[in-house]
JSON list of C-alpha atoms in Angstrom, two decimals:
[
{"chain": "M", "resi": 1, "resn": "UNK", "atom": "CA", "xyz": [71.88, -15.35, 184.15]},
{"chain": "M", "resi": 2, "resn": "UNK", "atom": "CA", "xyz": [71.50, -12.07, 182.27]},
{"chain": "M", "resi": 3, "resn": "UNK", "atom": "CA", "xyz": [69.95, -8.72, 183.22]},
{"chain": "M", "resi": 4, "resn": "UNK", "atom": "CA", "xyz": [66.70, -9.49, 181.37]},
{"chain": "M", "resi": 5, "resn": "UNK", "atom": "CA", "xyz": [66.14, -12.74, 183.29]},
{"chain": "M", "resi": 6, "resn": "UNK", "atom": "CA", "xyz": [66.91, -11.03, 186.60]},
{"chain": "M", "resi": 7, "resn": "UNK", "atom": "CA", "xyz": [64.68, -8.09, 185.73]},
{"chain": "M", "resi": 8, "resn": "UNK", "atom": "CA", "xyz": [61.86, -10.46, 184.81]},
{"chain": "M", "resi": 9, "resn": "UNK", "atom": "CA", "xyz": [62.18, -12.30, 188.11]},
{"chain": "M", "resi": 10, "resn": "UNK", "atom": "CA", "xyz": [62.16, -9.03, 190.06]},
{"chain": "M", "resi": 11, "resn": "UNK", "atom": "CA", "xyz": [59.02, -7.91, 188.22]},
{"chain": "M", "resi": 12, "resn": "UNK", "atom": "CA", "xyz": [57.40, -11.22, 189.10]},
{"chain": "M", "resi": 13, "resn": "UNK", "atom": "CA", "xyz": [58.31, -10.77, 192.76]},
{"chain": "M", "resi": 14, "resn": "UNK", "atom": "CA", "xyz": [57.07, -7.16, 192.63]},
{"chain": "M", "resi": 15, "resn": "UNK", "atom": "CA", "xyz": [53.71, -8.33, 191.26]},
{"chain": "M", "resi": 16, "resn": "UNK", "atom": "CA", "xyz": [53.35, -10.73, 194.20]},
{"chain": "M", "resi": 17, "resn": "UNK", "atom": "CA", "xyz": [54.22, -8.05, 196.76]},
{"chain": "M", "resi": 18, "resn": "UNK", "atom": "CA", "xyz": [51.82, -5.56, 195.17]},
{"chain": "M", "resi": 19, "resn": "UNK", "atom": "CA", "xyz": [48.99, -8.10, 195.15]},
{"chain": "M", "resi": 20, "resn": "UNK", "atom": "CA", "xyz": [49.51, -9.01, 198.80]},
{"chain": "M", "resi": 21, "resn": "UNK", "atom": "CA", "xyz": [49.84, -5.32, 199.71]},
{"chain": "M", "resi": 22, "resn": "UNK", "atom": "CA", "xyz": [46.52, -4.60, 198.00]},
{"chain": "M", "resi": 23, "resn": "UNK", "atom": "CA", "xyz": [44.74, -7.41, 199.84]},
{"chain": "M", "resi": 24, "resn": "UNK", "atom": "CA", "xyz": [46.29, -6.76, 203.26]},
{"chain": "M", "resi": 25, "resn": "UNK", "atom": "CA", "xyz": [46.00, -2.97, 203.32]},
{"chain": "M", "resi": 26, "resn": "UNK", "atom": "CA", "xyz": [42.46, -2.81, 201.96]},
{"chain": "M", "resi": 27, "resn": "UNK", "atom": "CA", "xyz": [41.42, -5.98, 203.82]},
{"chain": "M", "resi": 28, "resn": "UNK", "atom": "CA", "xyz": [39.54, -7.18, 200.75]},
{"chain": "M", "resi": 29, "resn": "UNK", "atom": "CA", "xyz": [40.17, -9.06, 197.54]},
{"chain": "M", "resi": 30, "resn": "UNK", "atom": "CA", "xyz": [37.60, -7.34, 195.35]},
{"chain": "M", "resi": 31, "resn": "UNK", "atom": "CA", "xyz": [38.69, -7.26, 191.72]},
{"chain": "M", "resi": 32, "resn": "UNK", "atom": "CA", "xyz": [41.08, -10.21, 192.12]},
{"chain": "M", "resi": 33, "resn": "UNK", "atom": "CA", "xyz": [40.32, -13.47, 190.34]},
{"chain": "M", "resi": 34, "resn": "UNK", "atom": "CA", "xyz": [40.60, -16.51, 192.58]},
{"chain": "M", "resi": 35, "resn": "UNK", "atom": "CA", "xyz": [40.51, -18.68, 189.46]},
{"chain": "M", "resi": 36, "resn": "UNK", "atom": "CA", "xyz": [43.64, -17.04, 188.12]},
{"chain": "M", "resi": 37, "resn": "UNK", "atom": "CA", "xyz": [45.41, -17.42, 191.47]},
{"chain": "M", "resi": 38, "resn": "UNK", "atom": "CA", "xyz": [44.49, -21.11, 191.67]},
{"chain": "M", "resi": 39, "resn": "UNK", "atom": "CA", "xyz": [45.74, -21.71, 188.15]},
{"chain": "M", "resi": 40, "resn": "UNK", "atom": "CA", "xyz": [49.03, -20.01, 189.01]},
{"chain": "M", "resi": 41, "resn": "UNK", "atom": "CA", "xyz": [49.42, -22.35, 191.97]},
{"chain": "M", "resi": 42, "resn": "UNK", "atom": "CA", "xyz": [48.74, -25.30, 189.67]},
{"chain": "M", "resi": 43, "resn": "UNK", "atom": "CA", "xyz": [51.36, -23.92, 187.28]},
{"chain": "M", "resi": 44, "resn": "UNK", "atom": "CA", "xyz": [54.01, -23.63, 189.99]},
{"chain": "M", "resi": 45, "resn": "UNK", "atom": "CA", "xyz": [53.30, -27.00, 191.61]},
{"chain": "M", "resi": 46, "resn": "UNK", "atom": "CA", "xyz": [53.51, -28.89, 188.30]},
{"chain": "M", "resi": 47, "resn": "UNK", "atom": "CA", "xyz": [56.54, -26.95, 187.08]},
{"chain": "M", "resi": 48, "resn": "UNK", "atom": "CA", "xyz": [58.69, -27.14, 190.19]},
{"chain": "M", "resi": 49, "resn": "UNK", "atom": "CA", "xyz": [58.53, -30.85, 190.96]},
{"chain": "M", "resi": 50, "resn": "UNK", "atom": "CA", "xyz": [62.28, -30.86, 190.36]},
{"chain": "M", "resi": 51, "resn": "UNK", "atom": "CA", "xyz": [62.59, -29.40, 193.86]},
{"chain": "M", "resi": 52, "resn": "UNK", "atom": "CA", "xyz": [62.39, -32.98, 195.10]},
{"chain": "M", "resi": 53, "resn": "UNK", "atom": "CA", "xyz": [65.33, -34.18, 192.99]},
{"chain": "M", "resi": 54, "resn": "UNK", "atom": "CA", "xyz": [67.61, -31.13, 192.81]},
{"chain": "M", "resi": 55, "resn": "UNK", "atom": "CA", "xyz": [70.34, -30.26, 195.30]},
{"chain": "M", "resi": 56, "resn": "UNK", "atom": "CA", "xyz": [69.71, -26.57, 196.09]},
{"chain": "M", "resi": 57, "resn": "UNK", "atom": "CA", "xyz": [73.32, -26.04, 197.14]},
{"chain": "M", "resi": 58, "resn": "UNK", "atom": "CA", "xyz": [74.87, -27.33, 193.92]},
{"chain": "M", "resi": 59, "resn": "UNK", "atom": "CA", "xyz": [75.58, -23.77, 192.77]},
{"chain": "M", "resi": 60, "resn": "UNK", "atom": "CA", "xyz": [74.62, -20.18, 193.47]},
{"chain": "M", "resi": 61, "resn": "UNK", "atom": "CA", "xyz": [72.19, -20.22, 190.53]},
{"chain": "M", "resi": 62, "resn": "UNK", "atom": "CA", "xyz": [70.54, -23.42, 191.78]},
{"chain": "M", "resi": 63, "resn": "UNK", "atom": "CA", "xyz": [70.11, -21.88, 195.24]},
{"chain": "M", "resi": 64, "resn": "UNK", "atom": "CA", "xyz": [68.62, -18.74, 193.68]},
{"chain": "M", "resi": 65, "resn": "UNK", "atom": "CA", "xyz": [66.21, -20.78, 191.57]},
{"chain": "M", "resi": 66, "resn": "UNK", "atom": "CA", "xyz": [65.16, -22.85, 194.59]},
{"chain": "M", "resi": 67, "resn": "UNK", "atom": "CA", "xyz": [64.37, -19.75, 196.64]},
{"chain": "M", "resi": 68, "resn": "UNK", "atom": "CA", "xyz": [62.32, -18.27, 193.80]},
{"chain": "M", "resi": 69, "resn": "UNK", "atom": "CA", "xyz": [60.40, -21.50, 193.24]},
{"chain": "M", "resi": 70, "resn": "UNK", "atom": "CA", "xyz": [59.52, -21.82, 196.93]},
{"chain": "M", "resi": 71, "resn": "UNK", "atom": "CA", "xyz": [58.52, -18.14, 197.02]},
{"chain": "M", "resi": 72, "resn": "UNK", "atom": "CA", "xyz": [56.14, -18.53, 194.09]},
{"chain": "M", "resi": 73, "resn": "UNK", "atom": "CA", "xyz": [54.48, -21.63, 195.56]},
{"chain": "M", "resi": 74, "resn": "UNK", "atom": "CA", "xyz": [54.21, -20.17, 199.07]},
{"chain": "M", "resi": 75, "resn": "UNK", "atom": "CA", "xyz": [52.92, -16.76, 197.95]},
{"chain": "M", "resi": 76, "resn": "UNK", "atom": "CA", "xyz": [50.28, -18.28, 195.67]},
{"chain": "M", "resi": 77, "resn": "UNK", "atom": "CA", "xyz": [49.12, -20.59, 198.46]},
{"chain": "M", "resi": 78, "resn": "UNK", "atom": "CA", "xyz": [48.93, -17.66, 200.88]},
{"chain": "M", "resi": 79, "resn": "UNK", "atom": "CA", "xyz": [46.99, -15.51, 198.41]},
{"chain": "M", "resi": 80, "resn": "UNK", "atom": "CA", "xyz": [44.46, -18.29, 197.91]},
{"chain": "M", "resi": 81, "resn": "UNK", "atom": "CA", "xyz": [44.16, -18.72, 201.69]},
{"chain": "M", "resi": 82, "resn": "UNK", "atom": "CA", "xyz": [43.41, -15.00, 202.08]},
{"chain": "M", "resi": 83, "resn": "UNK", "atom": "CA", "xyz": [40.79, -15.11, 199.35]},
{"chain": "M", "resi": 84, "resn": "UNK", "atom": "CA", "xyz": [39.12, -18.37, 200.40]},
{"chain": "M", "resi": 85, "resn": "UNK", "atom": "CA", "xyz": [39.24, -17.87, 204.16]},
{"chain": "M", "resi": 86, "resn": "UNK", "atom": "CA", "xyz": [40.25, -14.54, 205.70]},
{"chain": "M", "resi": 87, "resn": "UNK", "atom": "CA", "xyz": [38.61, -12.18, 203.20]},
{"chain": "M", "resi": 88, "resn": "UNK", "atom": "CA", "xyz": [36.15, -14.59, 201.65]},
{"chain": "M", "resi": 89, "resn": "UNK", "atom": "CA", "xyz": [33.22, -12.21, 202.10]},
{"chain": "M", "resi": 90, "resn": "UNK", "atom": "CA", "xyz": [34.91, -9.60, 199.85]},
{"chain": "M", "resi": 91, "resn": "UNK", "atom": "CA", "xyz": [35.67, -11.95, 196.97]},
{"chain": "M", "resi": 92, "resn": "UNK", "atom": "CA", "xyz": [33.76, -11.16, 193.75]},
{"chain": "M", "resi": 93, "resn": "UNK", "atom": "CA", "xyz": [32.62, -14.74, 193.19]},
{"chain": "M", "resi": 94, "resn": "UNK", "atom": "CA", "xyz": [29.55, -13.76, 191.18]},
{"chain": "M", "resi": 95, "resn": "UNK", "atom": "CA", "xyz": [31.74, -11.99, 188.62]},
{"chain": "M", "resi": 96, "resn": "UNK", "atom": "CA", "xyz": [34.70, -14.39, 188.62]},
{"chain": "M", "resi": 97, "resn": "UNK", "atom": "CA", "xyz": [32.99, -16.91, 186.36]},
{"chain": "M", "resi": 98, "resn": "UNK", "atom": "CA", "xyz": [35.51, -17.69, 183.63]},
{"chain": "M", "resi": 99, "resn": "UNK", "atom": "CA", "xyz": [35.32, -21.42, 182.80]},
{"chain": "M", "resi": 100, "resn": "UNK", "atom": "CA", "xyz": [38.89, -22.48, 183.49]},
{"chain": "M", "resi": 101, "resn": "UNK", "atom": "CA", "xyz": [38.32, -26.01, 182.20]},
{"chain": "M", "resi": 102, "resn": "UNK", "atom": "CA", "xyz": [38.57, -24.48, 178.72]},
{"chain": "M", "resi": 103, "resn": "UNK", "atom": "CA", "xyz": [42.10, -23.41, 179.61]},
{"chain": "M", "resi": 104, "resn": "UNK", "atom": "CA", "xyz": [43.25, -26.46, 181.57]},
{"chain": "M", "resi": 105, "resn": "UNK", "atom": "CA", "xyz": [42.01, -29.15, 179.15]},
{"chain": "M", "resi": 106, "resn": "UNK", "atom": "CA", "xyz": [43.77, -27.74, 176.05]},
{"chain": "M", "resi": 107, "resn": "UNK", "atom": "CA", "xyz": [46.95, -27.28, 178.11]},
{"chain": "M", "resi": 108, "resn": "UNK", "atom": "CA", "xyz": [46.83, -30.97, 179.05]},
{"chain": "M", "resi": 109, "resn": "UNK", "atom": "CA", "xyz": [46.36, -31.99, 175.41]},
{"chain": "M", "resi": 110, "resn": "UNK", "atom": "CA", "xyz": [49.20, -29.74, 174.22]},
{"chain": "M", "resi": 111, "resn": "UNK", "atom": "CA", "xyz": [51.52, -31.10, 176.92]},
{"chain": "M", "resi": 112, "resn": "UNK", "atom": "CA", "xyz": [50.75, -34.69, 175.92]},
{"chain": "M", "resi": 113, "resn": "UNK", "atom": "CA", "xyz": [51.40, -33.97, 172.25]},
{"chain": "M", "resi": 114, "resn": "UNK", "atom": "CA", "xyz": [54.16, -31.34, 172.36]},
{"chain": "M", "resi": 115, "resn": "UNK", "atom": "CA", "xyz": [56.94, -31.86, 174.91]},
{"chain": "M", "resi": 116, "resn": "UNK", "atom": "CA", "xyz": [60.71, -32.20, 174.88]},
{"chain": "M", "resi": 117, "resn": "UNK", "atom": "CA", "xyz": [61.00, -35.63, 176.49]},
{"chain": "M", "resi": 118, "resn": "UNK", "atom": "CA", "xyz": [58.53, -38.43, 177.12]},
{"chain": "M", "resi": 119, "resn": "UNK", "atom": "CA", "xyz": [58.54, -38.44, 180.93]},
{"chain": "M", "resi": 120, "resn": "UNK", "atom": "CA", "xyz": [56.08, -37.46, 183.63]},
{"chain": "M", "resi": 121, "resn": "UNK", "atom": "CA", "xyz": [58.14, -34.52, 184.85]},
{"chain": "M", "resi": 122, "resn": "UNK", "atom": "CA", "xyz": [58.67, -33.17, 181.34]},
{"chain": "M", "resi": 123, "resn": "UNK", "atom": "CA", "xyz": [55.00, -33.46, 180.39]},
{"chain": "M", "resi": 124, "resn": "UNK", "atom": "CA", "xyz": [53.92, -31.74, 183.62]},
{"chain": "M", "resi": 125, "resn": "UNK", "atom": "CA", "xyz": [56.52, -29.04, 182.99]},
{"chain": "M", "resi": 126, "resn": "UNK", "atom": "CA", "xyz": [55.17, -28.49, 179.45]},
{"chain": "M", "resi": 127, "resn": "UNK", "atom": "CA", "xyz": [51.62, -28.38, 180.85]},
{"chain": "M", "resi": 128, "resn": "UNK", "atom": "CA", "xyz": [52.66, -25.63, 183.28]},
{"chain": "M", "resi": 129, "resn": "UNK", "atom": "CA", "xyz": [54.15, -23.56, 180.47]},
{"chain": "M", "resi": 130, "resn": "UNK", "atom": "CA", "xyz": [51.02, -23.81, 178.34]},
{"chain": "M", "resi": 131, "resn": "UNK", "atom": "CA", "xyz": [48.71, -23.08, 181.27]},
{"chain": "M", "resi": 132, "resn": "UNK", "atom": "CA", "xyz": [50.70, -20.08, 182.47]},
{"chain": "M", "resi": 133, "resn": "UNK", "atom": "CA", "xyz": [50.35, -18.47, 179.06]},
{"chain": "M", "resi": 134, "resn": "UNK", "atom": "CA", "xyz": [46.57, -18.19, 179.53]},
{"chain": "M", "resi": 135, "resn": "UNK", "atom": "CA", "xyz": [46.19, -18.17, 183.33]},
{"chain": "M", "resi": 136, "resn": "UNK", "atom": "CA", "xyz": [45.70, -14.38, 183.39]},
{"chain": "M", "resi": 137, "resn": "UNK", "atom": "CA", "xyz": [42.51, -14.59, 181.28]},
{"chain": "M", "resi": 138, "resn": "UNK", "atom": "CA", "xyz": [40.04, -14.99, 184.21]},
{"chain": "M", "resi": 139, "resn": "UNK", "atom": "CA", "xyz": [41.62, -11.93, 185.84]},
{"chain": "M", "resi": 140, "resn": "UNK", "atom": "CA", "xyz": [41.34, -9.84, 182.69]},
{"chain": "M", "resi": 141, "resn": "UNK", "atom": "CA", "xyz": [37.75, -10.93, 182.09]},
{"chain": "M", "resi": 142, "resn": "UNK", "atom": "CA", "xyz": [36.84, -10.10, 185.70]},
{"chain": "M", "resi": 143, "resn": "UNK", "atom": "CA", "xyz": [38.27, -6.59, 185.37]},
{"chain": "M", "resi": 144, "resn": "UNK", "atom": "CA", "xyz": [36.47, -6.10, 182.08]},
{"chain": "M", "resi": 145, "resn": "UNK", "atom": "CA", "xyz": [33.19, -6.94, 183.81]},
{"chain": "M", "resi": 146, "resn": "UNK", "atom": "CA", "xyz": [33.76, -4.49, 186.66]},
{"chain": "M", "resi": 147, "resn": "UNK", "atom": "CA", "xyz": [35.13, -1.77, 184.37]},
{"chain": "M", "resi": 148, "resn": "UNK", "atom": "CA", "xyz": [37.07, 0.36, 186.85]},
{"chain": "M", "resi": 149, "resn": "UNK", "atom": "CA", "xyz": [40.38, -1.02, 188.14]},
{"chain": "M", "resi": 150, "resn": "UNK", "atom": "CA", "xyz": [42.02, -0.13, 191.47]},
{"chain": "M", "resi": 151, "resn": "UNK", "atom": "CA", "xyz": [45.51, 1.34, 191.21]},
{"chain": "M", "resi": 152, "resn": "UNK", "atom": "CA", "xyz": [47.30, -1.49, 193.04]},
{"chain": "M", "resi": 153, "resn": "UNK", "atom": "CA", "xyz": [45.44, -4.10, 190.99]},
{"chain": "M", "resi": 154, "resn": "UNK", "atom": "CA", "xyz": [46.47, -2.41, 187.75]},
{"chain": "M", "resi": 155, "resn": "UNK", "atom": "CA", "xyz": [50.10, -2.18, 188.95]},
{"chain": "M", "resi": 156, "resn": "UNK", "atom": "CA", "xyz": [50.00, -5.88, 189.82]},
{"chain": "M", "resi": 157, "resn": "UNK", "atom": "CA", "xyz": [48.91, -6.85, 186.30]},
{"chain": "M", "resi": 158, "resn": "UNK", "atom": "CA", "xyz": [51.42, -4.52, 184.65]},
{"chain": "M", "resi": 159, "resn": "UNK", "atom": "CA", "xyz": [54.25, -6.08, 186.67]},
{"chain": "M", "resi": 160, "resn": "UNK", "atom": "CA", "xyz": [53.07, -9.56, 185.64]},
{"chain": "M", "resi": 161, "resn": "UNK", "atom": "CA", "xyz": [53.02, -8.56, 181.99]},
{"chain": "M", "resi": 162, "resn": "UNK", "atom": "CA", "xyz": [56.42, -6.89, 182.29]},
{"chain": "M", "resi": 163, "resn": "UNK", "atom": "CA", "xyz": [57.87, -10.05, 183.82]},
{"chain": "M", "resi": 164, "resn": "UNK", "atom": "CA", "xyz": [56.96, -12.08, 180.76]},
{"chain": "M", "resi": 165, "resn": "UNK", "atom": "CA", "xyz": [58.04, -9.33, 178.32]},
{"chain": "M", "resi": 166, "resn": "UNK", "atom": "CA", "xyz": [61.47, -9.22, 179.96]},
{"chain": "M", "resi": 167, "resn": "UNK", "atom": "CA", "xyz": [61.68, -13.00, 179.72]},
{"chain": "M", "resi": 168, "resn": "UNK", "atom": "CA", "xyz": [61.19, -12.69, 175.95]},
{"chain": "M", "resi": 169, "resn": "UNK", "atom": "CA", "xyz": [64.19, -10.36, 175.86]},
{"chain": "M", "resi": 170, "resn": "UNK", "atom": "CA", "xyz": [66.06, -12.92, 177.95]},
{"chain": "M", "resi": 171, "resn": "UNK", "atom": "CA", "xyz": [65.28, -15.60, 175.35]},
{"chain": "M", "resi": 172, "resn": "UNK", "atom": "CA", "xyz": [66.39, -13.33, 172.50]},
{"chain": "M", "resi": 173, "resn": "UNK", "atom": "CA", "xyz": [69.65, -12.62, 174.33]},
{"chain": "M", "resi": 174, "resn": "UNK", "atom": "CA", "xyz": [70.30, -16.31, 174.95]},
{"chain": "M", "resi": 175, "resn": "UNK", "atom": "CA", "xyz": [69.46, -17.18, 171.35]},
{"chain": "M", "resi": 176, "resn": "UNK", "atom": "CA", "xyz": [72.28, -14.97, 170.13]},
{"chain": "M", "resi": 177, "resn": "UNK", "atom": "CA", "xyz": [74.78, -15.76, 172.88]},
{"chain": "M", "resi": 178, "resn": "UNK", "atom": "CA", "xyz": [74.29, -19.50, 173.54]},
{"chain": "M", "resi": 179, "resn": "UNK", "atom": "CA", "xyz": [74.97, -22.30, 171.10]},
{"chain": "M", "resi": 180, "resn": "UNK", "atom": "CA", "xyz": [72.01, -24.55, 170.31]},
{"chain": "M", "resi": 181, "resn": "UNK", "atom": "CA", "xyz": [69.59, -22.57, 172.49]},
{"chain": "M", "resi": 182, "resn": "UNK", "atom": "CA", "xyz": [66.21, -23.54, 171.03]},
{"chain": "M", "resi": 183, "resn": "UNK", "atom": "CA", "xyz": [63.23, -23.64, 173.42]},
{"chain": "M", "resi": 184, "resn": "UNK", "atom": "CA", "xyz": [60.20, -23.28, 171.16]},
{"chain": "M", "resi": 185, "resn": "UNK", "atom": "CA", "xyz": [57.64, -24.28, 173.81]},
{"chain": "M", "resi": 186, "resn": "UNK", "atom": "CA", "xyz": [58.62, -21.38, 176.08]},
{"chain": "M", "resi": 187, "resn": "UNK", "atom": "CA", "xyz": [58.98, -19.00, 173.13]},
{"chain": "M", "resi": 188, "resn": "UNK", "atom": "CA", "xyz": [55.56, -19.69, 171.66]},
{"chain": "M", "resi": 189, "resn": "UNK", "atom": "CA", "xyz": [53.75, -19.69, 174.99]},
{"chain": "M", "resi": 190, "resn": "UNK", "atom": "CA", "xyz": [55.59, -16.57, 176.15]},
{"chain": "M", "resi": 191, "resn": "UNK", "atom": "CA", "xyz": [54.60, -14.60, 173.06]},
{"chain": "M", "resi": 192, "resn": "UNK", "atom": "CA", "xyz": [50.96, -15.65, 173.50]},
{"chain": "M", "resi": 193, "resn": "UNK", "atom": "CA", "xyz": [51.06, -14.70, 177.18]},
{"chain": "M", "resi": 194, "resn": "UNK", "atom": "CA", "xyz": [52.57, -11.28, 176.51]},
{"chain": "M", "resi": 195, "resn": "UNK", "atom": "CA", "xyz": [50.08, -10.60, 173.71]},
{"chain": "M", "resi": 196, "resn": "UNK", "atom": "CA", "xyz": [47.18, -11.14, 176.12]},
{"chain": "M", "resi": 197, "resn": "UNK", "atom": "CA", "xyz": [48.40, -8.15, 178.14]},
{"chain": "M", "resi": 198, "resn": "UNK", "atom": "CA", "xyz": [48.65, -5.80, 175.15]},
{"chain": "M", "resi": 199, "resn": "UNK", "atom": "CA", "xyz": [45.11, -4.40, 175.41]},
{"chain": "M", "resi": 200, "resn": "UNK", "atom": "CA", "xyz": [45.42, -3.88, 179.18]},
{"chain": "M", "resi": 201, "resn": "UNK", "atom": "CA", "xyz": [48.80, -2.16, 178.76]},
{"chain": "M", "resi": 202, "resn": "UNK", "atom": "CA", "xyz": [47.31, 0.19, 176.17]},
{"chain": "M", "resi": 203, "resn": "UNK", "atom": "CA", "xyz": [44.50, 1.38, 178.45]},
{"chain": "M", "resi": 204, "resn": "UNK", "atom": "CA", "xyz": [46.80, 1.45, 181.48]},
{"chain": "M", "resi": 205, "resn": "UNK", "atom": "CA", "xyz": [49.30, 3.86, 179.91]},
{"chain": "M", "resi": 206, "resn": "UNK", "atom": "CA", "xyz": [46.54, 5.82, 178.15]},
{"chain": "M", "resi": 207, "resn": "UNK", "atom": "CA", "xyz": [44.80, 6.56, 181.44]},
{"chain": "M", "resi": 208, "resn": "UNK", "atom": "CA", "xyz": [48.03, 7.14, 183.39]},
{"chain": "M", "resi": 209, "resn": "UNK", "atom": "CA", "xyz": [49.25, 9.76, 180.90]},
{"chain": "M", "resi": 210, "resn": "UNK", "atom": "CA", "xyz": [45.93, 11.56, 181.37]},
{"chain": "M", "resi": 211, "resn": "UNK", "atom": "CA", "xyz": [46.11, 11.24, 185.16]},
{"chain": "M", "resi": 212, "resn": "UNK", "atom": "CA", "xyz": [42.91, 9.22, 185.29]},
{"chain": "M", "resi": 213, "resn": "UNK", "atom": "CA", "xyz": [41.96, 6.05, 187.10]},
{"chain": "M", "resi": 214, "resn": "UNK", "atom": "CA", "xyz": [42.12, 3.02, 184.84]},
{"chain": "M", "resi": 215, "resn": "UNK", "atom": "CA", "xyz": [38.84, 2.07, 183.22]},
{"chain": "M", "resi": 216, "resn": "UNK", "atom": "CA", "xyz": [38.41, -0.78, 180.77]},
{"chain": "M", "resi": 217, "resn": "UNK", "atom": "CA", "xyz": [35.81, -0.77, 177.99]},
{"chain": "M", "resi": 218, "resn": "UNK", "atom": "CA", "xyz": [33.00, -3.34, 178.28]}
]
């Protein structure tokens, strides 16, 4: 593991903590897309099926990966519980209307056509990579509808985008330091995913440098 991979993981964990902090302290989930959270859970469940066949104590790295995988699944499940049950009345359902079938269906097709090995686990893993690359779209569209973005919500999205950007640096590092390291599915999907954050990052830093609350153009 290199510093970029570790930094990416820590940004991912930070995004989770910030999101839960926002929901728990404000006691509402306004401005958060349930559709994005449900797609993230689908991503993690289909990607981490190897939990059932991997010995978590095989090595320190395997133990670390197991903890992170369980954390991502558990935190996504808990976030969805908070939005669907505890703070259901604060959820912006009328504005969270992105049609996720247009994201899930193409991801299924891509996974069936482009994968590393012809097996159920590998195809589901490829599906999770493709879906993760676009899972943030319902969240971004929701914020564009509302216009103004709460500080914690904006920090949450920036941490998510930073996680993927650091993973790109991790891939670049491994490309030059590991023999035969060629993972084009992750590379292509990761670049697409990071690009989707570019517009948000621009307005985030533009408003922060001016000391203003983040507002997105319609």
